[in-house]
Amino acid sequence: MRIVVAGSPAAAVPTLTALASSEHDVVRVITRPPTPQGRKRVLTPTAVAQAAAVHDVPVLEARRLADLEPDLLPLDIDLGVIVAYGGLVRSPLLEWPRLGWINLHFSLLPRWRGAAPVQHAVIAGDTVTGATVFQLTEGLDEGDWFAQLTTPIGAHRTAGSLLDELSTSGAALVLEVVDALAAGTAVAQPQTGEVTLAPKLTRHDGALRLSDPAETVHARLRGVTPEPGAFALWGEQVIKVLEAGIARDAAALPVGAVRHENGRVLVGTGTQPLELLRVQPAGKQSMSAVDWARGWPAGRAPVLS
């Protein structure tokens, strides 16, 4: 089949790679324009654009798919595949491919419809998540689904590591559905169950509420890692919390109180303390929490809020 692939971040690259390496013909790749990256703000193509160059697939860049109608509508396309493009598909492009569009979404739909499904699943304390390949419609992640896979989240997984896993396993799932569509054997079924929403996270979502139970604080930390990132405040100074675990064997501490004892750095929550493993104080590089503790003013352990 002649396919167009739309996607932008690294999570979409395995799907592009799987399709470009298959018997199907990826005719165009659609992605968002380059953005400034790093401290020097170097204009950098998306991960998908870079992968498309490796596979020698022509790339179209746009913030809105509608801007590409003159380039796309004349093309004879059997199927559109979209993975985390970062924009909506509206008519007439929605109906343009012969078989429409399929979307790889990183949740067990209808749970966690929206832009940040993996992050919300981890923050909510879900024990299982997965990926769904579904028929794209104008509604938000509402279309009938062709295939799903499930994976345990685990007590220590971050949203980043989970998304890496799902992007790879999800790519194989997409290829299965594409092959079935080509053979005429694909069957879609309506979504059933409770609908929950997963809106895009902001920096504010990374603020750790240390008065919550340790499990809740830890789930939020893992859910916002690596983006938008977890943090707490020491006065007005932002302390990014990059890695931590629940110190189930430690005595309770007042909420937000930080102690360096027995080679560990602990912070109080609403229940058990968290053990801070890696942090990044404002204006500094990431470091072990123990190294951070060595720099505290004498006799002044921080209190985080």
PDB file of C-alpha atoms in Angstrom:
ATOM      1  CA  MET A   1       0.000   0.000   0.000  1.00  0.00           C
ATOM      2  CA  ARG A   2       0.960   3.612  -0.547  1.00  0.00           C
ATOM      3  CA  ILE A   3       1.199   5.230   2.884  1.00  0.00           C
ATOM      4  CA  VAL A   4       1.785   8.653   4.351  1.00  0.00           C
ATOM      5  CA  VAL A   5       3.170   8.826   7.893  1.00  0.00           C
ATOM      6  CA  ALA A   6       2.652  11.801  10.208  1.00  0.00           C
ATOM      7  CA  GLY A   7       4.651  12.114  13.425  1.00  0.00           C
ATOM      8  CA  SER A   8       7.190  14.277  15.189  1.00  0.00           C
ATOM      9  CA  PRO A   9       8.946  12.997  18.352  1.00  0.00           C
ATOM     10  CA  ALA A  10      11.196  10.004  18.928  1.00  0.00           C
ATOM     11  CA  ALA A  11       8.178   7.913  19.970  1.00  0.00           C
ATOM     12  CA  ALA A  12       6.998   7.946  16.335  1.00  0.00           C
ATOM     13  CA  VAL A  13      10.320   6.837  14.825  1.00  0.00           C
ATOM     14  CA  PRO A  14       9.918   3.058  15.372  1.00  0.00           C
ATOM     15  CA  THR A  15       6.606   3.119  13.472  1.00  0.00           C
ATOM     16  CA  LEU A  16       8.142   5.013  10.563  1.00  0.00           C
ATOM     17  CA  THR A  17      11.107   2.623  10.540  1.00  0.00           C
ATOM     18  CA  ALA A  18       8.855  -0.445  10.589  1.00  0.00           C
ATOM     19  CA  LEU A  19       6.736   0.812   7.697  1.00  0.00           C
ATOM     20  CA  ALA A  20       9.683   2.081   5.643  1.00  0.00           C
ATOM     21  CA  SER A  21      11.339  -1.335   6.025  1.00  0.00           C
ATOM     22  CA  SER A  22       8.201  -3.255   5.050  1.00  0.00           C
ATOM     23  CA  GLU A  23       6.736  -4.186   1.675  1.00  0.00           C
ATOM     24  CA  HIS A  24       4.562  -1.069   1.817  1.00  0.00           C
ATOM     25  CA  ASP A  25       5.562   2.210   0.168  1.00  0.00           C
ATOM     26  CA  VAL A  26       5.913   5.227   2.470  1.00  0.00           C
ATOM     27  CA  VAL A  27       5.306   8.018  -0.039  1.00  0.00           C
ATOM     28  CA  ARG A  28       5.585  11.043   2.272  1.00  0.00           C
ATOM     29  CA  VAL A  29       6.429  11.855   5.865  1.00  0.00           C
ATOM     30  CA  ILE A  30       4.674  14.770   7.556  1.00  0.00           C
ATOM     31  CA  THR A  31       6.226  16.343  10.624  1.00  0.00           C
ATOM     32  CA  ARG A  32       6.435  19.616  12.478  1.00  0.00           C
ATOM     33  CA  PRO A  33       9.029  22.261  11.547  1.00  0.00           C
ATOM     34  CA  PRO A  34      12.480  22.390  13.163  1.00  0.00           C
ATOM     35  CA  THR A  35      12.651  23.954  16.622  1.00  0.00           C
ATOM     36  CA  PRO A  36      15.500  25.557  18.611  1.00  0.00           C
ATOM     37  CA  GLN A  37      17.200  22.962  20.819  1.00  0.00           C
ATOM     38  CA  GLY A  38      19.868  23.065  23.515  1.00  0.00           C
ATOM     39  CA  ARG A  39      21.535  25.978  25.216  1.00  0.00           C
ATOM     40  CA  LYS A  40      22.684  27.389  21.894  1.00  0.00           C
ATOM     41  CA  ARG A  41      19.116  27.114  20.522  1.00  0.00           C
ATOM     42  CA  VAL A  42      20.230  25.366  17.350  1.00  0.00           C
ATOM     43  CA  LEU A  43      17.376  24.894  14.880  1.00  0.00           C
ATOM     44  CA  THR A  44      16.907  21.102  14.813  1.00  0.00           C
ATOM     45  CA  PRO A  45      14.599  18.898  12.686  1.00  0.00           C
ATOM     46  CA  THR A  46      12.227  16.560  14.502  1.00  0.00           C
ATOM     47  CA  ALA A  47      13.299  13.013  15.261  1.00  0.00           C
ATOM     48  CA  VAL A  48      10.883  11.805  12.577  1.00  0.00           C
ATOM     49  CA  ALA A  49      12.358  14.156   9.963  1.00  0.00           C
ATOM     50  CA  GLN A  50      15.815  12.818  10.746  1.00  0.00           C
ATOM     51  CA  ALA A  51      14.611   9.215  10.466  1.00  0.00           C
ATOM     52  CA  ALA A  52      12.871   9.966   7.174  1.00  0.00           C
ATOM     53  CA  ALA A  53      16.180  11.217   5.764  1.00  0.00           C
ATOM     54  CA  VAL A  54      17.788   7.889   6.658  1.00  0.00           C
ATOM     55  CA  HIS A  55      15.085   6.050   4.701  1.00  0.00           C
ATOM     56  CA  ASP A  56      15.151   8.585   1.849  1.00  0.00           C
ATOM     57  CA  VAL A  57      11.466   9.475   2.226  1.00  0.00           C
ATOM     58  CA  PRO A  58      10.379  12.995   1.162  1.00  0.00           C
ATOM     59  CA  VAL A  59       9.400  15.175   4.146  1.00  0.00           C
ATOM     60  CA  LEU A  60       6.728  17.859   4.404  1.00  0.00           C
ATOM     61  CA  GLU A  61       6.869  20.159   7.426  1.00  0.00           C
ATOM     62  CA  ALA A  62       3.934  22.091   8.844  1.00  0.00           C
ATOM     63  CA  ARG A  63       2.438  23.120  12.176  1.00  0.00           C
ATOM     64  CA  ARG A  64      -1.027  22.468  10.755  1.00  0.00           C
ATOM     65  CA  LEU A  65      -1.811  19.628   8.408  1.00  0.00           C
ATOM     66  CA  ALA A  66      -4.362  21.838   6.671  1.00  0.00           C
ATOM     67  CA  ASP A  67      -1.481  23.956   5.352  1.00  0.00           C
ATOM     68  CA  LEU A  68      -0.327  20.948   3.323  1.00  0.00           C
ATOM     69  CA  GLU A  69      -3.586  20.316   1.464  1.00  0.00           C
ATOM     70  CA  PRO A  70      -2.211  21.571  -1.897  1.00  0.00           C
ATOM     71  CA  ASP A  71       0.750  19.185  -1.590  1.00  0.00           C
ATOM     72  CA  LEU A  72      -1.126  16.156  -0.285  1.00  0.00           C
ATOM     73  CA  LEU A  73      -4.568  16.023  -1.875  1.00  0.00           C
ATOM     74  CA  PRO A  74      -3.263  15.356  -5.428  1.00  0.00           C
ATOM     75  CA  LEU A  75      -1.384  12.265  -4.195  1.00  0.00           C
ATOM     76  CA  ASP A  76      -2.908   8.801  -4.568  1.00  0.00           C
ATOM     77  CA  ILE A  77      -2.660   7.396  -1.024  1.00  0.00           C
ATOM     78  CA  ASP A  78      -4.150   4.219   0.425  1.00  0.00           C
ATOM     79  CA  LEU A  79      -3.616   4.905   4.135  1.00  0.00           C
ATOM     80  CA  GLY A  80      -2.477   7.563   6.549  1.00  0.00           C
ATOM     81  CA  VAL A  81      -0.639   6.552   9.739  1.00  0.00           C
ATOM     82  CA  ILE A  82      -0.272   9.102  12.527  1.00  0.00           C
ATOM     83  CA  VAL A  83       1.784   8.821  15.718  1.00  0.00           C
ATOM     84  CA  ALA A  84       2.215  11.846  17.993  1.00  0.00           C
ATOM     85  CA  TYR A  85       2.273  14.365  15.169  1.00  0.00           C
ATOM     86  CA  GLY A  86       1.125  17.196  17.416  1.00  0.00           C
ATOM     87  CA  GLY A  87      -1.764  18.446  15.253  1.00  0.00           C
ATOM     88  CA  LEU A  88      -5.296  17.550  14.216  1.00  0.00           C
ATOM     89  CA  VAL A  89      -6.444  15.898  10.985  1.00  0.00           C
ATOM     90  CA  ARG A  90      -9.567  17.580   9.634  1.00  0.00           C
ATOM     91  CA  SER A  91     -11.603  17.289   6.449  1.00  0.00           C
ATOM     92  CA  PRO A  92     -10.809  17.034   3.592  1.00  0.00           C
ATOM     93  CA  LEU A  93      -7.495  15.405   4.621  1.00  0.00           C
ATOM     94  CA  LEU A  94      -9.287  13.084   7.049  1.00  0.00           C
ATOM     95  CA  GLU A  95     -11.106  11.399   4.149  1.00  0.00           C
ATOM     96  CA  TRP A  96      -8.266  11.768   1.647  1.00  0.00           C
ATOM     97  CA  PRO A  97      -6.550   8.328   1.956  1.00  0.00           C
ATOM     98  CA  ARG A  98      -8.591   5.482   0.499  1.00  0.00           C
ATOM     99  CA  LEU A  99      -8.718   3.708   3.884  1.00  0.00           C
ATOM    100  CA  GLY A 100      -8.580   6.834   6.004  1.00  0.00           C
ATOM    101  CA  TRP A 101      -6.073   7.218   8.846  1.00  0.00           C
ATOM    102  CA  ILE A 102      -5.035   4.936  11.672  1.00  0.00           C
ATOM    103  CA  ASN A 103      -3.519   6.284  14.883  1.00  0.00           C
ATOM    104  CA  LEU A 104      -1.130   4.623  17.325  1.00  0.00           C
ATOM    105  CA  HIS A 105      -2.118   5.853  20.781  1.00  0.00           C
ATOM    106  CA  PHE A 106      -0.163   4.939  23.898  1.00  0.00           C
ATOM    107  CA  SER A 107      -2.986   3.835  26.181  1.00  0.00           C
ATOM    108  CA  LEU A 108      -5.748   1.263  26.461  1.00  0.00           C
ATOM    109  CA  LEU A 109      -8.490   3.385  24.939  1.00  0.00           C
ATOM    110  CA  PRO A 110     -10.919   4.731  25.990  1.00  0.00           C
ATOM    111  CA  ARG A 111      -8.747   5.237  29.091  1.00  0.00           C
ATOM    112  CA  TRP A 112      -6.479   8.280  28.767  1.00  0.00           C
ATOM    113  CA  ARG A 113      -7.627   9.955  25.579  1.00  0.00           C
ATOM    114  CA  GLY A 114      -5.465  12.972  24.862  1.00  0.00           C
ATOM    115  CA  ALA A 115      -1.921  14.261  24.485  1.00  0.00           C
ATOM    116  CA  ALA A 116      -0.185  12.703  27.516  1.00  0.00           C
ATOM    117  CA  PRO A 117      -1.618   9.213  28.089  1.00  0.00           C
ATOM    118  CA  VAL A 118       1.519   7.526  29.440  1.00  0.00           C
ATOM    119  CA  GLN A 119       2.240  10.319  31.901  1.00  0.00           C
ATOM    120  CA  HIS A 120      -1.304  10.339  33.241  1.00  0.00           C
ATOM    121  CA  ALA A 121      -1.386   6.554  33.588  1.00  0.00           C
ATOM    122  CA  VAL A 122       1.747   6.614  35.753  1.00  0.00           C
ATOM    123  CA  ILE A 123       0.615   9.607  37.814  1.00  0.00           C
ATOM    124  CA  ALA A 124      -2.743   7.949  38.480  1.00  0.00           C
ATOM    125  CA  GLY A 125      -1.043   4.822  39.807  1.00  0.00           C
ATOM    126  CA  ASP A 126      -2.336   2.525  37.055  1.00  0.00           C
ATOM    127  CA  THR A 127      -0.700  -0.887  37.184  1.00  0.00           C
ATOM    128  CA  VAL A 128      -1.293  -1.723  33.513  1.00  0.00           C
ATOM    129  CA  THR A 129      -1.264   0.322  30.329  1.00  0.00           C
ATOM    130  CA  GLY A 130      -0.661  -0.389  26.654  1.00  0.00           C
ATOM    131  CA  ALA A 131      -1.150   0.858  23.122  1.00  0.00           C
ATOM    132  CA  THR A 132      -4.104   0.998  20.750  1.00  0.00           C
ATOM    133  CA  VAL A 133      -4.262   1.248  16.968  1.00  0.00           C
ATOM    134  CA  PHE A 134      -7.572   2.834  16.013  1.00  0.00           C
ATOM    135  CA  GLN A 135      -9.379   4.470  13.108  1.00  0.00           C
ATOM    136  CA  LEU A 136      -8.923   8.214  13.273  1.00  0.00           C
ATOM    137  CA  THR A 137     -12.097  10.310  13.429  1.00  0.00           C
ATOM    138  CA  GLU A 138     -12.758  13.975  14.132  1.00  0.00           C
ATOM    139  CA  GLY A 139     -13.472  13.181  17.802  1.00  0.00           C
ATOM    140  CA  LEU A 140     -10.608  13.070  20.305  1.00  0.00           C
ATOM    141  CA  ASP A 141      -9.250   9.492  20.147  1.00  0.00           C
ATOM    142  CA  GLU A 142     -12.810   8.176  19.731  1.00  0.00           C
ATOM    143  CA  GLY A 143     -12.523   5.901  16.693  1.00  0.00           C
ATOM    144  CA  ASP A 144     -13.086   2.147  16.559  1.00  0.00           C
ATOM    145  CA  TRP A 145      -9.965   0.145  17.396  1.00  0.00           C
ATOM    146  CA  PHE A 146      -8.209  -2.576  15.414  1.00  0.00           C
ATOM    147  CA  ALA A 147      -5.652  -3.893  17.901  1.00  0.00           C
ATOM    148  CA  GLN A 148      -4.340  -3.384  21.425  1.00  0.00           C
ATOM    149  CA  LEU A 149      -1.415  -4.568  23.498  1.00  0.00           C
ATOM    150  CA  THR A 150      -0.923  -4.390  27.256  1.00  0.00           C
ATOM    151  CA  THR A 151       2.128  -3.981  29.469  1.00  0.00           C
ATOM    152  CA  PRO A 152       2.585  -3.706  33.251  1.00  0.00           C
ATOM    153  CA  ILE A 153       3.723  -0.324  34.505  1.00  0.00           C
ATOM    154  CA  GLY A 154       5.702  -1.507  37.523  1.00  0.00           C
ATOM    155  CA  ALA A 155       6.498   0.382  40.687  1.00  0.00           C
ATOM    156  CA  HIS A 156       9.684   2.001  39.393  1.00  0.00           C
ATOM    157  CA  ARG A 157       8.952   2.782  35.734  1.00  0.00           C
ATOM    158  CA  THR A 158       9.078   6.375  34.540  1.00  0.00           C
ATOM    159  CA  ALA A 159       6.838   7.740  31.824  1.00  0.00           C
ATOM    160  CA  GLY A 160       9.914   8.103  29.624  1.00  0.00           C
ATOM    161  CA  SER A 161      11.055   4.496  29.885  1.00  0.00           C
ATOM    162  CA  LEU A 162       7.504   3.229  29.436  1.00  0.00           C
ATOM    163  CA  LEU A 163       6.986   5.359  26.332  1.00  0.00           C
ATOM    164  CA  ASP A 164      10.234   4.020  24.852  1.00  0.00           C
ATOM    165  CA  GLU A 165       8.957   0.470  25.308  1.00  0.00           C
ATOM    166  CA  LEU A 166       5.489   1.201  23.922  1.00  0.00           C
ATOM    167  CA  SER A 167       6.844   3.042  20.893  1.00  0.00           C
ATOM    168  CA  THR A 168       8.731  -0.100  19.869  1.00  0.00           C
ATOM    169  CA  SER A 169       6.034  -2.657  20.630  1.00  0.00           C
ATOM    170  CA  GLY A 170       3.403  -0.297  19.222  1.00  0.00           C
ATOM    171  CA  ALA A 171       5.267  -0.064  15.913  1.00  0.00           C
ATOM    172  CA  ALA A 172       4.966  -3.827  15.474  1.00  0.00           C
ATOM    173  CA  LEU A 173       1.254  -3.533  16.261  1.00  0.00           C
ATOM    174  CA  VAL A 174       0.822  -0.844  13.599  1.00  0.00           C
ATOM    175  CA  LEU A 175       2.515  -3.020  11.000  1.00  0.00           C
ATOM    176  CA  GLU A 176       0.183  -5.914  11.860  1.00  0.00           C
ATOM    177  CA  VAL A 177      -2.846  -3.674  11.335  1.00  0.00           C
ATOM    178  CA  VAL A 178      -1.477  -2.226   8.093  1.00  0.00           C
ATOM    179  CA  ASP A 179      -0.872  -5.732   6.744  1.00  0.00           C
ATOM    180  CA  ALA A 180      -4.413  -6.736   7.731  1.00  0.00           C
ATOM    181  CA  LEU A 181      -5.876  -3.645   6.056  1.00  0.00           C
ATOM    182  CA  ALA A 182      -3.940  -4.449   2.898  1.00  0.00           C
ATOM    183  CA  ALA A 183      -5.266  -8.008   2.967  1.00  0.00           C
ATOM    184  CA  GLY A 184      -8.817  -6.876   3.676  1.00  0.00           C
ATOM    185  CA  THR A 185      -8.987  -8.859   6.923  1.00  0.00           C
ATOM    186  CA  ALA A 186      -8.826  -6.016   9.474  1.00  0.00           C
ATOM    187  CA  VAL A 187     -11.845  -5.709  11.762  1.00  0.00           C
ATOM    188  CA  ALA A 188     -12.445  -2.707  14.003  1.00  0.00           C
ATOM    189  CA  GLN A 189     -14.642  -2.630  17.082  1.00  0.00           C
ATOM    190  CA  PRO A 190     -16.119   0.219  19.115  1.00  0.00           C
ATOM    191  CA  GLN A 191     -14.372   1.445  22.240  1.00  0.00           C
ATOM    192  CA  THR A 192     -16.070   0.404  25.459  1.00  0.00           C
ATOM    193  CA  GLY A 193     -15.497   1.307  29.097  1.00  0.00           C
ATOM    194  CA  GLU A 194     -14.958   4.451  31.123  1.00  0.00           C
ATOM    195  CA  VAL A 195     -13.517   7.436  29.268  1.00  0.00           C
ATOM    196  CA  THR A 196     -10.712   9.332  31.005  1.00  0.00           C
ATOM    197  CA  LEU A 197      -8.787  12.283  29.608  1.00  0.00           C
ATOM    198  CA  ALA A 198      -5.038  12.927  29.456  1.00  0.00           C
ATOM    199  CA  PRO A 199      -4.436  16.597  28.633  1.00  0.00           C
ATOM    200  CA  LYS A 200      -0.956  17.892  27.875  1.00  0.00           C
ATOM    201  CA  LEU A 201       1.117  18.436  31.007  1.00  0.00           C
ATOM    202  CA  THR A 202       2.515  21.816  32.003  1.00  0.00           C
ATOM    203  CA  ARG A 203       5.452  22.722  34.232  1.00  0.00           C
ATOM    204  CA  HIS A 204       3.012  23.116  37.116  1.00  0.00           C
ATOM    205  CA  ASP A 205       2.141  19.404  36.897  1.00  0.00           C
ATOM    206  CA  GLY A 206       5.715  18.608  37.956  1.00  0.00           C
ATOM    207  CA  ALA A 207       5.326  20.268  41.374  1.00  0.00           C
ATOM    208  CA  LEU A 208       5.575  17.570  44.062  1.00  0.00           C
ATOM    209  CA  ARG A 209       2.905  17.826  46.752  1.00  0.00           C
ATOM    210  CA  LEU A 210       4.911  16.389  49.620  1.00  0.00           C
ATOM    211  CA  SER A 211       1.909  16.332  51.936  1.00  0.00           C
ATOM    212  CA  ASP A 212       0.461  13.519  49.793  1.00  0.00           C
ATOM    213  CA  PRO A 213       1.205   9.862  50.641  1.00  0.00           C
ATOM    214  CA  ALA A 214       4.627   8.655  49.515  1.00  0.00           C
ATOM    215  CA  GLU A 215       3.126   6.402  46.818  1.00  0.00           C
ATOM    216  CA  THR A 216       1.246   9.353  45.309  1.00  0.00           C
ATOM    217  CA  VAL A 217       4.295  11.631  45.364  1.00  0.00           C
ATOM    218  CA  HIS A 218       6.469   8.916  43.824  1.00  0.00           C
ATOM    219  CA  ALA A 219       3.904   8.189  41.107  1.00  0.00           C
ATOM    220  CA  ARG A 220       3.785  11.857  40.137  1.00  0.00           C
ATOM    221  CA  LEU A 221       7.574  12.055  40.069  1.00  0.00           C
ATOM    222  CA  ARG A 222       7.790   9.045  37.737  1.00  0.00           C
ATOM    223  CA  GLY A 223       4.900  10.295  35.610  1.00  0.00           C
ATOM    224  CA  VAL A 224       6.525  13.656  34.866  1.00  0.00           C
ATOM    225  CA  THR A 225       9.994  12.176  34.211  1.00  0.00           C
ATOM    226  CA  PRO A 226      11.604  13.250  31.948  1.00  0.00           C
ATOM    227  CA  GLU A 227       9.040  15.876  30.909  1.00  0.00           C
ATOM    228  CA  PRO A 228       7.959  18.323  32.259  1.00  0.00           C
ATOM    229  CA  GLY A 229      10.128  17.219  35.197  1.00  0.00           C
ATOM    230  CA  ALA A 230       9.498  16.952  38.949  1.00  0.00           C
ATOM    231  CA  PHE A 231      10.532  19.698  41.334  1.00  0.00           C
ATOM    232  CA  ALA A 232      10.144  21.086  44.843  1.00  0.00           C
ATOM    233  CA  LEU A 233      11.036  24.464  46.322  1.00  0.00           C
ATOM    234  CA  TRP A 234      13.675  25.308  48.916  1.00  0.00           C
ATOM    235  CA  GLY A 235      12.496  28.788  49.723  1.00  0.00           C
ATOM    236  CA  GLU A 236      12.448  30.356  46.275  1.00  0.00           C
ATOM    237  CA  GLN A 237      15.060  27.978  44.836  1.00  0.00           C
ATOM    238  CA  VAL A 238      13.810  25.261  42.484  1.00  0.00           C
ATOM    239  CA  ILE A 239      15.196  21.804  43.217  1.00  0.00           C
ATOM    240  CA  LYS A 240      14.561  19.393  40.345  1.00  0.00           C
ATOM    241  CA  VAL A 241      14.051  15.843  41.584  1.00  0.00           C
ATOM    242  CA  LEU A 242      15.372  13.512  38.905  1.00  0.00           C
ATOM    243  CA  GLU A 243      15.238  10.185  40.722  1.00  0.00           C
ATOM    244  CA  ALA A 244      13.881   8.992  44.059  1.00  0.00           C
ATOM    245  CA  GLY A 245      12.420   5.930  45.756  1.00  0.00           C
ATOM    246  CA  ILE A 246      10.180   5.219  48.712  1.00  0.00           C
ATOM    247  CA  ALA A 247      12.219   4.654  51.892  1.00  0.00           C
ATOM    248  CA  ARG A 248       9.930   2.082  53.465  1.00  0.00           C
ATOM    249  CA  ASP A 249      12.444   1.226  56.199  1.00  0.00           C
ATOM    250  CA  ALA A 250      12.968   4.828  57.367  1.00  0.00           C
ATOM    251  CA  ALA A 251      11.252   6.589  60.258  1.00  0.00           C
ATOM    252  CA  ALA A 252       8.678   9.217  59.390  1.00  0.00           C
ATOM    253  CA  LEU A 253       9.798  12.818  58.887  1.00  0.00           C
ATOM    254  CA  PRO A 254       7.787  16.038  58.964  1.00  0.00           C
ATOM    255  CA  VAL A 255       6.382  16.895  55.545  1.00  0.00           C
ATOM    256  CA  GLY A 256       9.114  18.513  53.453  1.00  0.00           C
ATOM    257  CA  ALA A 257      11.870  18.076  56.038  1.00  0.00           C
ATOM    258  CA  VAL A 258      15.133  16.805  54.505  1.00  0.00           C
ATOM    259  CA  ARG A 259      17.673  14.717  56.408  1.00  0.00           C
ATOM    260  CA  HIS A 260      21.082  13.353  55.404  1.00  0.00           C
ATOM    261  CA  GLU A 261      21.621  10.260  57.512  1.00  0.00           C
ATOM    262  CA  ASN A 262      23.298   6.890  57.114  1.00  0.00           C
ATOM    263  CA  GLY A 263      24.496   7.782  53.627  1.00  0.00           C
ATOM    264  CA  ARG A 264      20.981   8.596  52.399  1.00  0.00           C
ATOM    265  CA  VAL A 265      19.065  11.810  51.772  1.00  0.00           C
ATOM    266  CA  LEU A 266      15.443  11.537  52.916  1.00  0.00           C
ATOM    267  CA  VAL A 267      12.510  13.928  52.574  1.00  0.00           C
ATOM    268  CA  GLY A 268       9.263  13.699  54.512  1.00  0.00           C
ATOM    269  CA  THR A 269       5.905  13.092  52.833  1.00  0.00           C
ATOM    270  CA  GLY A 270       2.422  12.458  54.156  1.00  0.00           C
ATOM    271  CA  THR A 271       3.474   8.880  54.990  1.00  0.00           C
ATOM    272  CA  GLN A 272       6.912   7.285  54.554  1.00  0.00           C
ATOM    273  CA  PRO A 273       9.870   9.438  53.468  1.00  0.00           C
ATOM    274  CA  LEU A 274      11.229   9.433  49.958  1.00  0.00           C
ATOM    275  CA  GLU A 275      14.898   8.739  49.429  1.00  0.00           C
ATOM    276  CA  LEU A 276      16.259  11.337  47.029  1.00  0.00           C
ATOM    277  CA  LEU A 277      18.769   9.777  44.619  1.00  0.00           C
ATOM    278  CA  ARG A 278      19.495  12.441  41.996  1.00  0.00           C
ATOM    279  CA  VAL A 279      18.634  16.134  42.048  1.00  0.00           C
ATOM    280  CA  GLN A 280      19.459  19.301  40.129  1.00  0.00           C
ATOM    281  CA  PRO A 281      19.600  22.529  42.117  1.00  0.00           C
ATOM    282  CA  ALA A 282      18.850  25.742  40.235  1.00  0.00           C
ATOM    283  CA  GLY A 283      21.717  26.804  37.988  1.00  0.00           C
ATOM    284  CA  LYS A 284      23.727  23.608  38.522  1.00  0.00           C
ATOM    285  CA  GLN A 285      24.269  20.262  36.832  1.00  0.00           C
ATOM    286  CA  SER A 286      22.457  17.140  37.986  1.00  0.00           C
ATOM    287  CA  MET A 287      24.156  15.419  40.904  1.00  0.00           C
ATOM    288  CA  SER A 288      23.639  12.678  43.440  1.00  0.00           C
ATOM    289  CA  ALA A 289      21.500  13.737  46.378  1.00  0.00           C
ATOM    290  CA  VAL A 290      24.432  12.925  48.702  1.00  0.00           C
ATOM    291  CA  ASP A 291      26.680  15.363  46.802  1.00  0.00           C
ATOM    292  CA  TRP A 292      23.925  17.967  47.042  1.00  0.00           C
ATOM    293  CA  ALA A 293      23.753  17.432  50.800  1.00  0.00           C
ATOM    294  CA  ARG A 294      27.469  18.138  51.145  1.00  0.00           C
ATOM    295  CA  GLY A 295      26.813  21.649  49.888  1.00  0.00           C
ATOM    296  CA  TRP A 296      24.140  22.578  52.418  1.00  0.00           C
ATOM    297  CA  PRO A 297      25.007  25.469  54.736  1.00  0.00           C
ATOM    298  CA  ALA A 298      26.387  24.163  58.050  1.00  0.00           C
ATOM    299  CA  GLY A 299      23.591  23.171  60.370  1.00  0.00           C
ATOM    300  CA  ARG A 300      20.879  24.143  57.891  1.00  0.00           C
ATOM    301  CA  ALA A 301      19.167  21.168  56.281  1.00  0.00           C
ATOM    302  CA  PRO A 302      16.570  22.285  53.742  1.00  0.00           C
ATOM    303  CA  VAL A 303      12.817  22.125  54.080  1.00  0.00           C
ATOM    304  CA  LEU A 304      11.123  21.557  50.757  1.00  0.00           C
ATOM    305  CA  SER A 305       7.661  22.651  49.748  1.00  0.00           C
TER     306      SER A 305
END
